[in-house]
Amino acid sequence: MKLTHFRQSGAFSGVFVLLFVSIWFDSVPCFAVSFNTMEQLSGIPASSGIVMGKAFLYLEGETPEIPRYSIGDDSLEAEWRRLLDAVEDTKREIAGLQKRAEQELDKQQADIFEAHMMMAEDPDFLDQIKDRLFAQKENAEWIVSSIVHEKTQKLIASGDAYLRERAIDITDVANGVIRNLLSIKRFSLADLKEDIILIAQDLLPSDALIMNKNHVKGIVTDMGGRTSHTAILSRAFEIPAVLGLSKATKMIHSGDMLIVDGDNGVVTVNPDEKAVAAFSKTSVRIARTLDELAEFRDLPSVTLDGHRVLLKANIETAEEAARILKYGADGIGLYRSEFLFITPGLSSDEEAQYQTYKTVLKAMGDKPVTIRTLDVGGDKIFPNFHSDDEKNPLLGWRAIRFCISFPELFKTQLRAMLRAGTEGTLKIMFPMISGIEELESALSIFEEAKAECRKKGLQIAEDIEIGIMIEVPSAAMTADILAKKAAFFSIGTNDLIQYSLAADRGNEKVNYLTQPFHPAVLRFIKKTIDAAHAAGIKAAMCGELAGDPLAAAVLLGLGLDEFSMTPQSIPLVKKIVRGSTLKDCKELAERVMECSSYHAVRALAETWMAEHFPPRCKDL
Ligand code: PEP
Ligand code: MG
């Protein structure tokens, strides 16, 4: 299959380049063309780049709908045999996966399938299904799913980290049996053999992590917003993505030819010749602009009047660490460690975590690395940690709240970090701190972890800075109090915006409210930076706003010390930093703080950018 992906031709992100370019081209994307018969769908531009290729509809990630019907007395034996056949098929599949894992993965991952095989063969489990089937006289898939639901809910509710992880294993095996009963062919995104554009309702983090990234060239989903975790992972993997289209899975069919424009949030279905020609032209234009930006990669981020800031990268997986240096990052400002925990068993495996953190620190040499402690919950529901009974997961048991209630799990991670800290400059950051009590509890668990390491005679880093994320309005409002106990702040605008405006960041219906330039958000940001400076600590930002070129001058003017962003955004932000004076930026920030609406702030920022960075390339 022929697939063209021009994003790869340049080192840097196109989204910001086009955004930047469109500022002084009347906000009209340069490659807008009128189309006739083909269809165009609009969604949320989530990950930069433009790509053309064939659609692949992926509905496997969803839990199959389980039918429920009665079985007559004379058919019960046949129903039981149908179940046994499905179990045999599942065992064959597990054996295949086990073999593959032994060849391609490490022993730890292969062991998972051994445990799955034992579960599929468990005679007690089969007896339980048989008893229920003959007593209840209902179809096998219904019986299996209800028994498994009861079992897993109990395990999850137990509060024991190990038992919670067993729940995901049981669900995995049971889903295999249910799929076989329903004759749904199992397909893993890891098995992709050709280039595709992935179309899904939503993408689970686990799907995103295991998918064959060499073949997934674009992502289109019904759900999700620009700061949802699917969006964040798409950017981490540099795959163009348009999310939140609502009906993509209904309107696009496998095999349809698509152009996915991750910069403008447009998906063109079955493009005509004119659209294909426009696609090629745009791709060339992006590549040229990206080449132009490459010259900023190795220059320091210092303003024209000598003010130095740090531009760091956000990463989601350890493998990314080695790649970010090519974008000229001053370090890692946010390593979202939670994606590591998708591997079952990892939360209790200090050694495996230690090795991973060590790899990241080593890859960065003497550049600082900020690892955020486990931030599960909200839209990052990992079935091995969470039961499905939270009514409001975004306001629920997530991030630091979750870790404080599982001190053993938390300490395992902290010990691994303390040990890895000897390999470089490590900073640790707690997510979702909402007040001083929470910070004190987390710090005292950290001290316990330290004492445990010392007791075991383990070598640890003694001078690790512990900072906090400011992503809840209560934290921003009490930043002066928190600054007494935190070594630094990092503003998480993705959540700060969500919680200030009460708008779910993953819900496309309220995406219009996700406005980083809302005066309330800007006031929280200013308050946080001012409180940090008054206490003599640094203020960083690691939410998506830090990489938005339109915000760079405003944030500089507000006094932000460190910007941490999608690595591909660094060169353009650096260009803006190096082309501005702190004095001008401060003036801009003062005017911005007087605006009463986000429209006014945006207009001001756009005018400022057009004046300070006039277009150079006519044909951009
Ligand atoms: C944030 O909330 O801005 C942030 C960086 O954290 P995450 O996006 O992982 O929630
Ligand atoms: Mg957050």
XYZ file of C-alpha atoms and ligand atoms in Angstrom:
631
model
C 0.000 0.000 0.000
C 1.289 3.407 -0.909
C 1.242 5.834 1.952
C 2.873 9.193 2.104
C 3.797 10.715 5.417
C 5.548 13.993 5.048
C 5.816 14.565 8.777
C 8.824 12.270 8.809
C 10.616 14.413 6.277
C 11.268 17.178 8.780
C 12.377 17.010 12.350
C 9.791 19.316 13.809
C 6.118 19.640 14.356
C 3.955 21.129 11.650
C 0.985 22.015 13.826
C 2.630 24.952 15.386
C 4.334 25.964 12.192
C 1.022 26.170 10.393
C -0.624 27.806 13.354
C 2.193 30.303 13.495
C 2.048 30.861 9.760
C -1.721 31.211 9.762
C -1.468 34.048 12.283
C -0.423 36.472 9.596
C -2.318 34.836 6.786
C -5.675 35.768 8.255
C -5.945 32.461 10.107
C -6.824 30.751 6.844
C -4.812 27.580 6.444
C -2.683 28.089 3.360
C -3.739 24.884 1.684
C -7.514 25.232 1.977
C -9.096 23.970 -1.223
C -12.678 23.455 -2.240
C -13.710 19.866 -2.655
C -16.588 18.491 -4.674
C -17.756 14.919 -4.273
C -15.495 13.729 -1.529
C -16.414 14.164 2.134
C -14.693 16.282 4.727
C -15.057 15.696 8.457
C -13.954 18.160 11.085
C -12.539 17.248 14.451
C -9.992 18.390 16.974
C -6.440 18.836 15.680
C -4.600 16.675 18.188
C -1.264 15.709 16.730
C 0.527 17.556 14.009
C 1.314 16.438 10.484
C -0.545 15.572 7.331
C -0.759 12.079 5.960
C -2.575 10.178 3.230
C -3.407 6.490 3.448
C -6.027 3.792 3.777
C -8.468 3.607 6.667
C -8.494 0.678 9.063
C -11.523 0.493 11.314
C -10.504 -0.848 14.716
C -13.358 -1.790 16.981
C -11.568 -4.585 18.816
C -10.557 -2.451 21.769
C -14.171 -2.212 22.815
C -15.740 -4.663 25.168
C -18.024 -6.899 23.084
C -21.704 -6.549 23.779
C -22.781 -9.671 25.623
C -26.118 -11.168 24.570
C -28.305 -12.758 27.238
C -30.791 -15.521 26.458
C -32.226 -18.667 28.004
C -31.120 -22.176 27.116
C -33.628 -25.000 27.041
C -32.994 -28.110 29.179
C -32.121 -30.295 26.159
C -29.552 -27.777 24.888
C -27.618 -27.328 28.126
C -25.074 -30.059 27.353
C -24.437 -28.571 23.902
C -24.022 -25.126 25.426
C -21.470 -26.527 27.894
C -19.547 -28.159 25.004
C -19.636 -24.864 23.114
C -18.020 -23.253 26.158
C -15.333 -25.950 26.382
C -14.490 -25.477 22.680
C -14.138 -21.738 23.221
C -11.815 -22.381 26.177
C -9.678 -24.699 24.017
C -9.461 -22.018 21.276
C -8.461 -19.465 23.886
C -5.746 -21.756 25.239
C -4.366 -22.148 21.716
C -4.295 -18.365 21.318
C -2.545 -17.905 24.665
C 0.043 -20.527 23.727
C 0.705 -18.605 20.486
C 1.143 -15.333 22.363
C 3.369 -17.009 24.935
C 5.642 -18.372 22.223
C 5.824 -15.010 20.536
C 6.542 -13.224 23.816
C 9.388 -15.627 24.562
C 10.928 -14.876 21.177
C 10.325 -11.135 21.022
C 9.900 -9.827 24.565
C 11.535 -10.356 27.908
C 10.903 -13.208 30.328
C 8.711 -11.078 32.582
C 6.234 -10.457 29.774
C 6.253 -14.087 28.670
C 5.434 -15.106 32.246
C 2.201 -13.148 32.025
C 0.935 -15.549 29.384
C 1.934 -18.534 31.477
C -0.265 -17.130 34.244
C -3.070 -16.629 31.690
C -2.773 -20.251 30.622
C -3.104 -21.410 34.229
C -6.252 -19.332 34.599
C -7.776 -20.755 31.398
C -7.045 -24.267 32.694
C -8.259 -23.666 36.243
C -10.704 -26.536 37.021
C -12.418 -24.591 39.844
C -13.241 -21.783 37.467
C -14.681 -24.209 34.901
C -16.708 -26.005 37.590
C -18.149 -22.709 38.721
C -19.207 -21.857 35.164
C -20.734 -25.305 34.676
C -22.726 -25.137 37.929
C -24.048 -21.675 37.135
C -24.869 -22.576 33.525
C -26.947 -25.626 34.511
C -28.631 -23.781 37.389
C -29.339 -20.501 35.627
C -29.966 -21.991 32.148
C -28.585 -19.032 30.301
C -26.061 -18.688 27.470
C -22.382 -19.343 28.172
C -21.054 -15.864 27.312
C -23.493 -14.280 29.775
C -22.524 -16.727 32.534
C -18.778 -16.202 31.968
C -19.088 -12.453 31.895
C -21.186 -12.238 35.068
C -18.895 -14.563 37.057
C -15.835 -12.642 35.925
C -17.443 -9.304 36.731
C -18.209 -10.444 40.294
C -14.706 -11.853 40.753
C -12.833 -8.828 39.412
C -14.915 -6.292 41.314
C -14.045 -8.130 44.528
C -10.344 -8.166 43.688
C -10.341 -4.493 42.769
C -12.228 -3.551 45.925
C -9.745 -5.501 48.069
C -7.337 -2.571 47.910
C -4.417 -4.960 47.449
C -2.225 -3.864 44.540
C -1.308 -7.445 43.608
C -4.926 -8.639 43.587
C -5.987 -5.634 41.547
C -3.489 -6.615 38.896
C -4.803 -10.182 38.838
C -8.196 -8.691 37.960
C -6.878 -7.463 34.622
C -5.405 -10.876 33.850
C -8.707 -12.604 34.580
C -10.571 -10.089 32.419
C -8.121 -10.624 29.586
C -8.551 -14.416 29.633
C -12.340 -14.177 29.982
C -12.561 -11.700 27.106
C -10.694 -14.228 24.983
C -13.240 -16.935 25.836
C -16.162 -14.576 25.214
C -14.781 -13.456 21.853
C -14.386 -17.068 20.814
C -17.940 -17.851 21.939
C -19.169 -14.933 19.864
C -16.851 -15.877 16.967
C -15.202 -12.458 17.085
C -11.758 -12.791 15.598
C -9.137 -11.416 17.919
C -6.911 -8.806 16.399
C -4.053 -7.030 18.054
C -2.742 -3.703 16.794
C 0.712 -5.136 17.396
C 0.038 -7.471 14.456
C -0.457 -4.793 11.814
C 1.425 -5.737 8.694
C 0.807 -2.744 6.466
C 0.525 1.023 6.691
C -2.882 2.204 7.836
C -4.797 5.119 9.272
C -6.385 3.913 12.462
C -10.053 4.713 12.976
C -11.455 3.961 16.444
C -14.078 5.187 18.862
C -11.317 5.873 21.348
C -7.886 4.427 21.829
C -7.001 2.851 25.152
C -3.524 3.762 26.375
C -2.680 0.057 26.252
C -3.697 -0.127 22.575
C -1.643 2.951 21.801
C 1.388 1.492 23.511
C 1.331 -1.926 21.873
C 0.274 -0.891 18.371
C 2.818 -1.329 15.640
C 3.904 2.285 15.330
C 5.756 1.655 12.079
C 2.439 0.978 10.400
C 0.025 3.345 12.151
C 0.470 6.515 10.085
C -2.536 8.471 11.286
C -5.155 8.296 14.042
C -8.795 9.352 13.837
C -11.211 8.859 16.727
C -14.813 9.617 17.659
C -13.855 10.716 21.161
C -11.110 12.722 22.831
C -9.817 16.287 22.944
C -6.485 17.999 22.374
C -5.225 17.302 25.863
C -6.706 13.819 26.205
C -4.182 11.095 26.730
C -4.799 9.618 23.286
C -3.757 12.992 21.892
C -0.705 13.137 24.117
C 0.404 9.653 23.077
C -0.166 10.428 19.366
C 2.126 13.403 19.697
C 4.687 11.353 21.615
C 4.754 8.868 18.739
C 4.682 11.679 16.149
C 1.570 10.295 14.494
C -0.811 12.883 12.969
C -4.184 12.675 14.702
C -7.643 14.191 14.468
C -9.848 13.333 17.434
C -13.370 13.972 18.640
C -15.111 13.522 15.269
C -18.130 11.887 16.998
C -19.102 9.727 14.028
C -15.830 8.782 12.354
C -16.396 5.069 12.965
C -19.839 5.344 11.344
C -18.806 7.450 8.344
C -15.469 5.913 7.436
C -15.090 2.343 6.194
C -12.014 0.155 6.177
C -10.216 0.696 2.876
C -11.421 4.278 2.315
C -8.615 6.560 1.160
C -8.091 9.379 3.675
C -6.100 12.549 4.092
C -5.637 13.251 7.794
C -4.644 16.811 8.508
C -3.591 16.873 12.160
C -2.840 20.601 11.987
C -6.304 21.749 11.021
C -8.377 18.876 12.370
C -9.750 17.857 8.986
C -10.187 14.343 7.621
C -10.875 14.111 3.909
C -12.568 10.866 2.894
C -11.864 9.617 -0.621
C -10.145 12.803 -1.834
C -10.393 13.850 -5.472
C -7.386 14.666 -7.640
C -7.386 18.325 -6.687
C -7.296 17.467 -2.986
C -4.466 15.014 -3.506
C -2.487 17.684 -5.367
C -3.120 20.180 -2.546
C -1.965 17.564 -0.037
C 1.354 17.158 -1.871
C 1.897 20.905 -2.042
C 1.187 21.362 1.655
C 3.508 18.552 2.574
C 6.372 20.111 0.647
C 5.667 23.481 2.248
C 5.702 22.004 5.762
C 8.946 20.173 5.085
C 10.570 23.408 3.916
C 9.468 25.335 7.001
C 10.646 22.562 9.278
C 14.067 22.625 7.677
C 14.209 26.348 8.319
C 13.508 25.806 12.007
C 16.225 23.192 12.365
C 18.843 25.941 12.723
C 17.469 26.784 16.195
C 17.946 23.312 17.533
C 21.349 23.738 19.118
C 21.117 27.366 20.191
C 20.420 28.334 23.831
C 16.963 29.670 24.671
C 17.890 33.190 25.652
C 16.014 36.394 24.853
C 17.554 39.303 22.931
C 18.108 41.090 26.256
C 19.865 38.106 27.815
C 17.148 36.379 29.849
C 17.683 32.596 29.900
C 14.818 30.145 30.184
C 14.849 26.365 29.878
C 12.936 24.508 27.199
C 12.420 20.894 28.155
C 10.564 17.911 26.725
C 7.579 15.906 27.917
C 7.886 12.158 27.408
C 5.519 9.263 27.958
C 7.795 6.269 27.460
C 11.427 5.638 28.381
C 12.318 4.937 24.743
C 11.539 8.537 23.825
C 14.310 9.897 26.059
C 17.059 9.171 23.568
C 15.105 10.843 20.745
C 14.437 14.213 22.359
C 17.969 15.568 22.243
C 17.665 16.072 18.491
C 15.056 18.769 19.189
C 17.479 20.704 21.380
C 15.759 19.988 24.731
C 17.390 21.296 27.917
C 16.186 18.188 29.742
C 12.969 16.331 30.504
C 10.420 18.474 32.332
C 7.771 15.778 32.578
C 8.119 12.028 32.330
C 4.579 10.667 32.664
C 5.615 7.504 34.502
C 2.097 6.063 34.646
C 2.230 4.642 31.126
C 4.869 2.261 32.410
C 2.315 0.741 34.767
C 0.204 -0.612 31.940
C 2.432 -3.680 32.070
C 0.754 -5.943 34.636
C 2.916 -6.588 37.677
C 5.090 -3.544 37.244
C 3.727 -1.525 40.127
C 5.155 -4.028 42.592
C 8.395 -4.584 40.689
C 10.915 -2.105 42.099
C 13.802 -3.548 40.112
C 12.052 -3.211 36.718
C 11.052 0.378 37.532
C 14.565 1.186 38.707
C 16.030 -0.097 35.426
C 13.587 1.999 33.392
C 14.221 5.244 35.286
C 17.942 4.564 35.072
C 17.712 4.229 31.255
C 15.993 7.619 31.034
C 18.543 9.337 33.280
C 21.471 7.791 31.461
C 20.078 8.824 28.074
C 19.948 12.430 29.277
C 23.531 12.577 30.603
C 23.904 15.693 32.751
C 20.574 17.217 31.680
C 17.895 17.222 34.390
C 15.001 14.758 34.326
C 11.734 15.353 36.180
C 9.800 12.150 36.767
C 6.215 12.532 37.833
C 4.942 9.917 40.249
C 2.077 7.663 39.166
C -0.849 9.723 37.856
C -3.633 7.198 37.240
C -7.335 7.897 37.298
C -9.345 10.534 35.484
C -9.177 9.580 31.815
C -6.228 7.283 32.551
C -8.243 4.387 33.880
C -6.076 1.307 33.986
C -8.292 -1.678 34.724
C -5.573 -3.150 36.942
C -5.920 -0.210 39.318
C -9.467 0.981 39.088
C -12.880 -0.464 39.541
C -15.567 0.976 37.300
C -17.716 2.269 40.124
C -16.503 5.871 40.257
C -19.244 8.228 39.151
C -16.862 11.115 38.513
C -13.395 9.740 37.833
C -12.011 13.174 36.948
C -12.965 14.391 40.402
C -12.208 11.104 42.000
C -9.547 8.802 43.201
C -6.663 9.818 41.010
C -2.995 10.738 41.027
C -1.538 11.616 44.447
C -4.815 10.744 46.214
C -4.547 7.238 44.858
C -0.847 6.895 45.745
C -1.313 8.125 49.299
C -3.954 5.481 49.855
C -1.544 2.793 48.617
C 1.694 3.680 50.427
C 3.372 0.373 49.560
C 2.788 0.863 45.844
C 3.878 4.512 46.142
C 7.015 3.656 48.115
C 8.005 1.010 45.565
C 8.039 3.708 42.903
C 9.822 6.222 45.138
C 12.524 3.707 46.118
C 13.114 2.897 42.440
C 13.441 6.613 41.712
C 15.734 7.272 44.675
C 18.053 4.518 43.491
C 17.991 5.635 39.837
C 18.710 9.206 40.952
C 22.396 8.373 41.339
C 22.636 8.135 37.529
C 22.026 11.813 36.778
C 20.072 14.879 37.867
C 16.681 13.642 38.990
C 13.763 15.722 40.206
C 10.531 14.157 41.423
C 7.127 15.736 41.031
C 3.765 14.912 42.624
C 0.636 15.285 40.464
C -2.727 16.786 41.467
C -1.677 18.238 44.807
C -4.727 20.088 46.100
C -3.427 21.428 49.411
C -0.673 21.399 51.993
C -1.917 18.336 53.913
C -1.680 16.221 50.795
C 1.814 17.494 50.068
C 2.914 16.771 53.641
C 1.548 13.227 53.482
C 3.328 12.569 50.179
C 6.575 14.001 51.555
C 6.418 11.859 54.658
C 5.897 8.719 52.530
C 8.918 9.842 50.511
C 10.960 10.043 53.746
C 9.829 6.515 54.650
C 10.940 5.252 51.233
C 14.324 6.900 51.783
C 14.694 5.316 55.220
C 13.825 1.885 53.789
C 16.504 2.214 51.124
C 19.070 3.228 53.716
C 18.105 0.337 55.950
C 18.699 -2.063 53.083
C 22.051 -0.429 52.397
C 20.986 0.688 48.916
C 22.765 3.555 47.261
C 20.425 6.493 46.704
C 20.549 10.087 45.517
C 20.394 12.308 48.593
C 19.714 15.664 46.995
C 16.624 15.054 44.853
C 14.376 18.087 44.535
C 10.710 17.354 45.172
C 8.320 19.611 43.332
C 4.610 19.617 42.713
C 2.269 20.102 39.817
C -0.126 22.999 40.062
C -3.164 21.726 38.207
C -6.011 22.205 40.655
C -7.394 25.705 41.361
C -6.989 25.190 45.129
C -3.255 24.618 44.620
C -2.888 27.765 42.534
C -4.789 29.757 45.147
C -2.545 28.461 47.949
C 0.682 28.458 45.937
C 2.307 30.754 48.527
C 1.673 28.119 51.229
C 2.734 25.190 49.044
C 5.917 26.996 47.999
C 7.211 26.617 51.557
C 7.388 22.843 51.148
C 7.941 22.361 47.406
C 11.295 22.728 45.665
C 9.619 23.832 42.416
C 6.246 24.190 40.734
C 5.203 22.840 37.386
C 1.914 24.162 36.080
C -0.224 21.456 34.484
C -2.462 23.574 32.302
C -4.313 20.600 30.795
C -5.905 19.834 34.124
C -5.813 23.382 35.443
C -7.977 24.509 32.516
C -10.281 21.509 32.917
C -10.805 22.165 36.622
C -10.994 25.967 36.412
C -13.609 25.913 33.672
C -15.327 22.696 34.792
C -14.950 21.232 31.284
C -13.853 17.607 30.814
C -10.696 17.751 28.710
C -11.606 14.558 26.827
C -15.179 15.524 25.975
C -15.411 16.930 22.470
C -18.773 18.555 23.267
C -17.203 20.978 25.737
C -13.910 21.303 23.940
C -14.800 24.905 22.991
C -14.452 25.775 26.691
C -10.883 24.560 26.863
C -9.422 28.041 26.582
C -5.915 28.517 27.942
C -6.245 32.278 27.453
C -9.304 32.499 29.681
C -8.601 35.300 32.197
C -9.247 32.881 35.085
C -6.580 30.483 33.824
C -4.120 33.311 33.241
C -4.710 34.623 36.747
C -4.018 31.187 38.219
C -0.825 30.979 36.191
C 0.341 34.425 37.270
C -0.480 33.744 40.904
C 1.540 30.520 40.794
C 4.583 32.086 39.144
C 4.543 35.069 41.511
C 4.246 32.817 44.568
C 7.136 30.657 43.343
C 9.380 33.674 42.837
C 8.432 35.208 46.167
C 9.574 31.967 47.811
C 12.732 31.774 45.715
C 11.764 28.650 43.740
C 11.378 28.075 39.992
C 8.078 28.025 38.148
C 7.829 25.584 35.251
C 4.920 24.616 33.024
C 4.403 21.177 31.500
C 0.824 21.404 30.215
C 0.242 21.774 26.487
C 0.159 25.570 26.745
C 3.931 25.579 27.322
C 4.478 24.497 23.698
C 1.944 26.844 22.111
C 3.852 29.496 20.128
C 1.040 31.974 20.569
C 1.494 31.768 24.344
C 5.296 31.826 24.454
C 5.765 35.591 24.715
C 2.934 35.956 27.247
C 4.407 33.230 29.452
C 7.884 34.730 29.188
C 6.416 38.059 30.231
C 4.650 36.458 33.198
C 8.040 35.203 34.339
C 7.853 31.474 33.583
C 11.302 29.930 34.099
C 10.898 26.581 32.358
C 8.694 25.414 29.504
C 8.223 21.671 29.059
C 6.456 20.488 25.923
C 6.066 17.959 23.151
C 9.685 17.740 21.954
C 8.824 18.703 18.373
C 7.533 22.084 19.559
C 10.835 23.147 21.105
C 12.523 24.691 18.005
C 9.668 27.062 17.241
C 9.294 28.189 20.860
C 13.053 28.682 20.923
C 12.829 30.824 17.821
C 10.280 33.027 19.584
C 12.323 33.255 22.785
C 15.470 34.184 20.877
C 13.624 36.769 18.797
C 11.957 38.592 21.723
C 13.089 40.823 24.556
C 11.919 40.135 28.086
C 10.989 43.805 28.329
C 8.542 43.574 25.385
C 7.118 40.315 26.698
C 6.504 41.862 30.117
C 4.622 44.730 28.509
C 2.537 42.259 26.541
C 1.803 40.218 29.684
C 0.657 43.352 31.524
C -1.774 44.186 28.719
C -2.965 40.591 28.562
C -3.751 40.579 32.274
C -6.045 43.546 31.747
C -8.156 41.756 29.097
C -11.583 40.593 30.117
C -12.091 37.736 27.638
C -10.081 34.995 25.994
C -11.031 36.439 22.600
C -9.347 39.693 23.559
C -6.222 37.913 24.849
C -5.961 35.827 21.695
C -6.383 38.866 19.447
C -3.696 40.723 21.385
C -1.279 37.797 21.231
C -1.902 37.340 17.496
C -1.287 41.006 16.744
C 1.866 40.991 18.858
C 3.197 37.935 17.052
C 2.418 39.386 13.631
C 4.321 42.567 14.584
C 7.313 40.831 16.130
C 7.601 37.891 13.782
C 6.499 39.111 10.354
C 6.337 36.458 7.660
C 9.574 35.892 5.865
C 8.673 33.256 3.334
C 6.008 34.419 0.882
C 5.240 30.909 -0.257
C 4.954 29.321 3.179
C -1.452 18.652 32.847
O -2.488 18.352 33.444
O -1.257 19.757 32.296
C -0.374 17.663 32.725
C 0.785 17.980 32.210
O -0.632 16.395 33.148
P -1.466 15.321 32.295
O -1.708 15.929 30.927
O -0.667 14.076 32.210
O -2.698 15.172 33.096
Mg -2.516 16.598 34.694
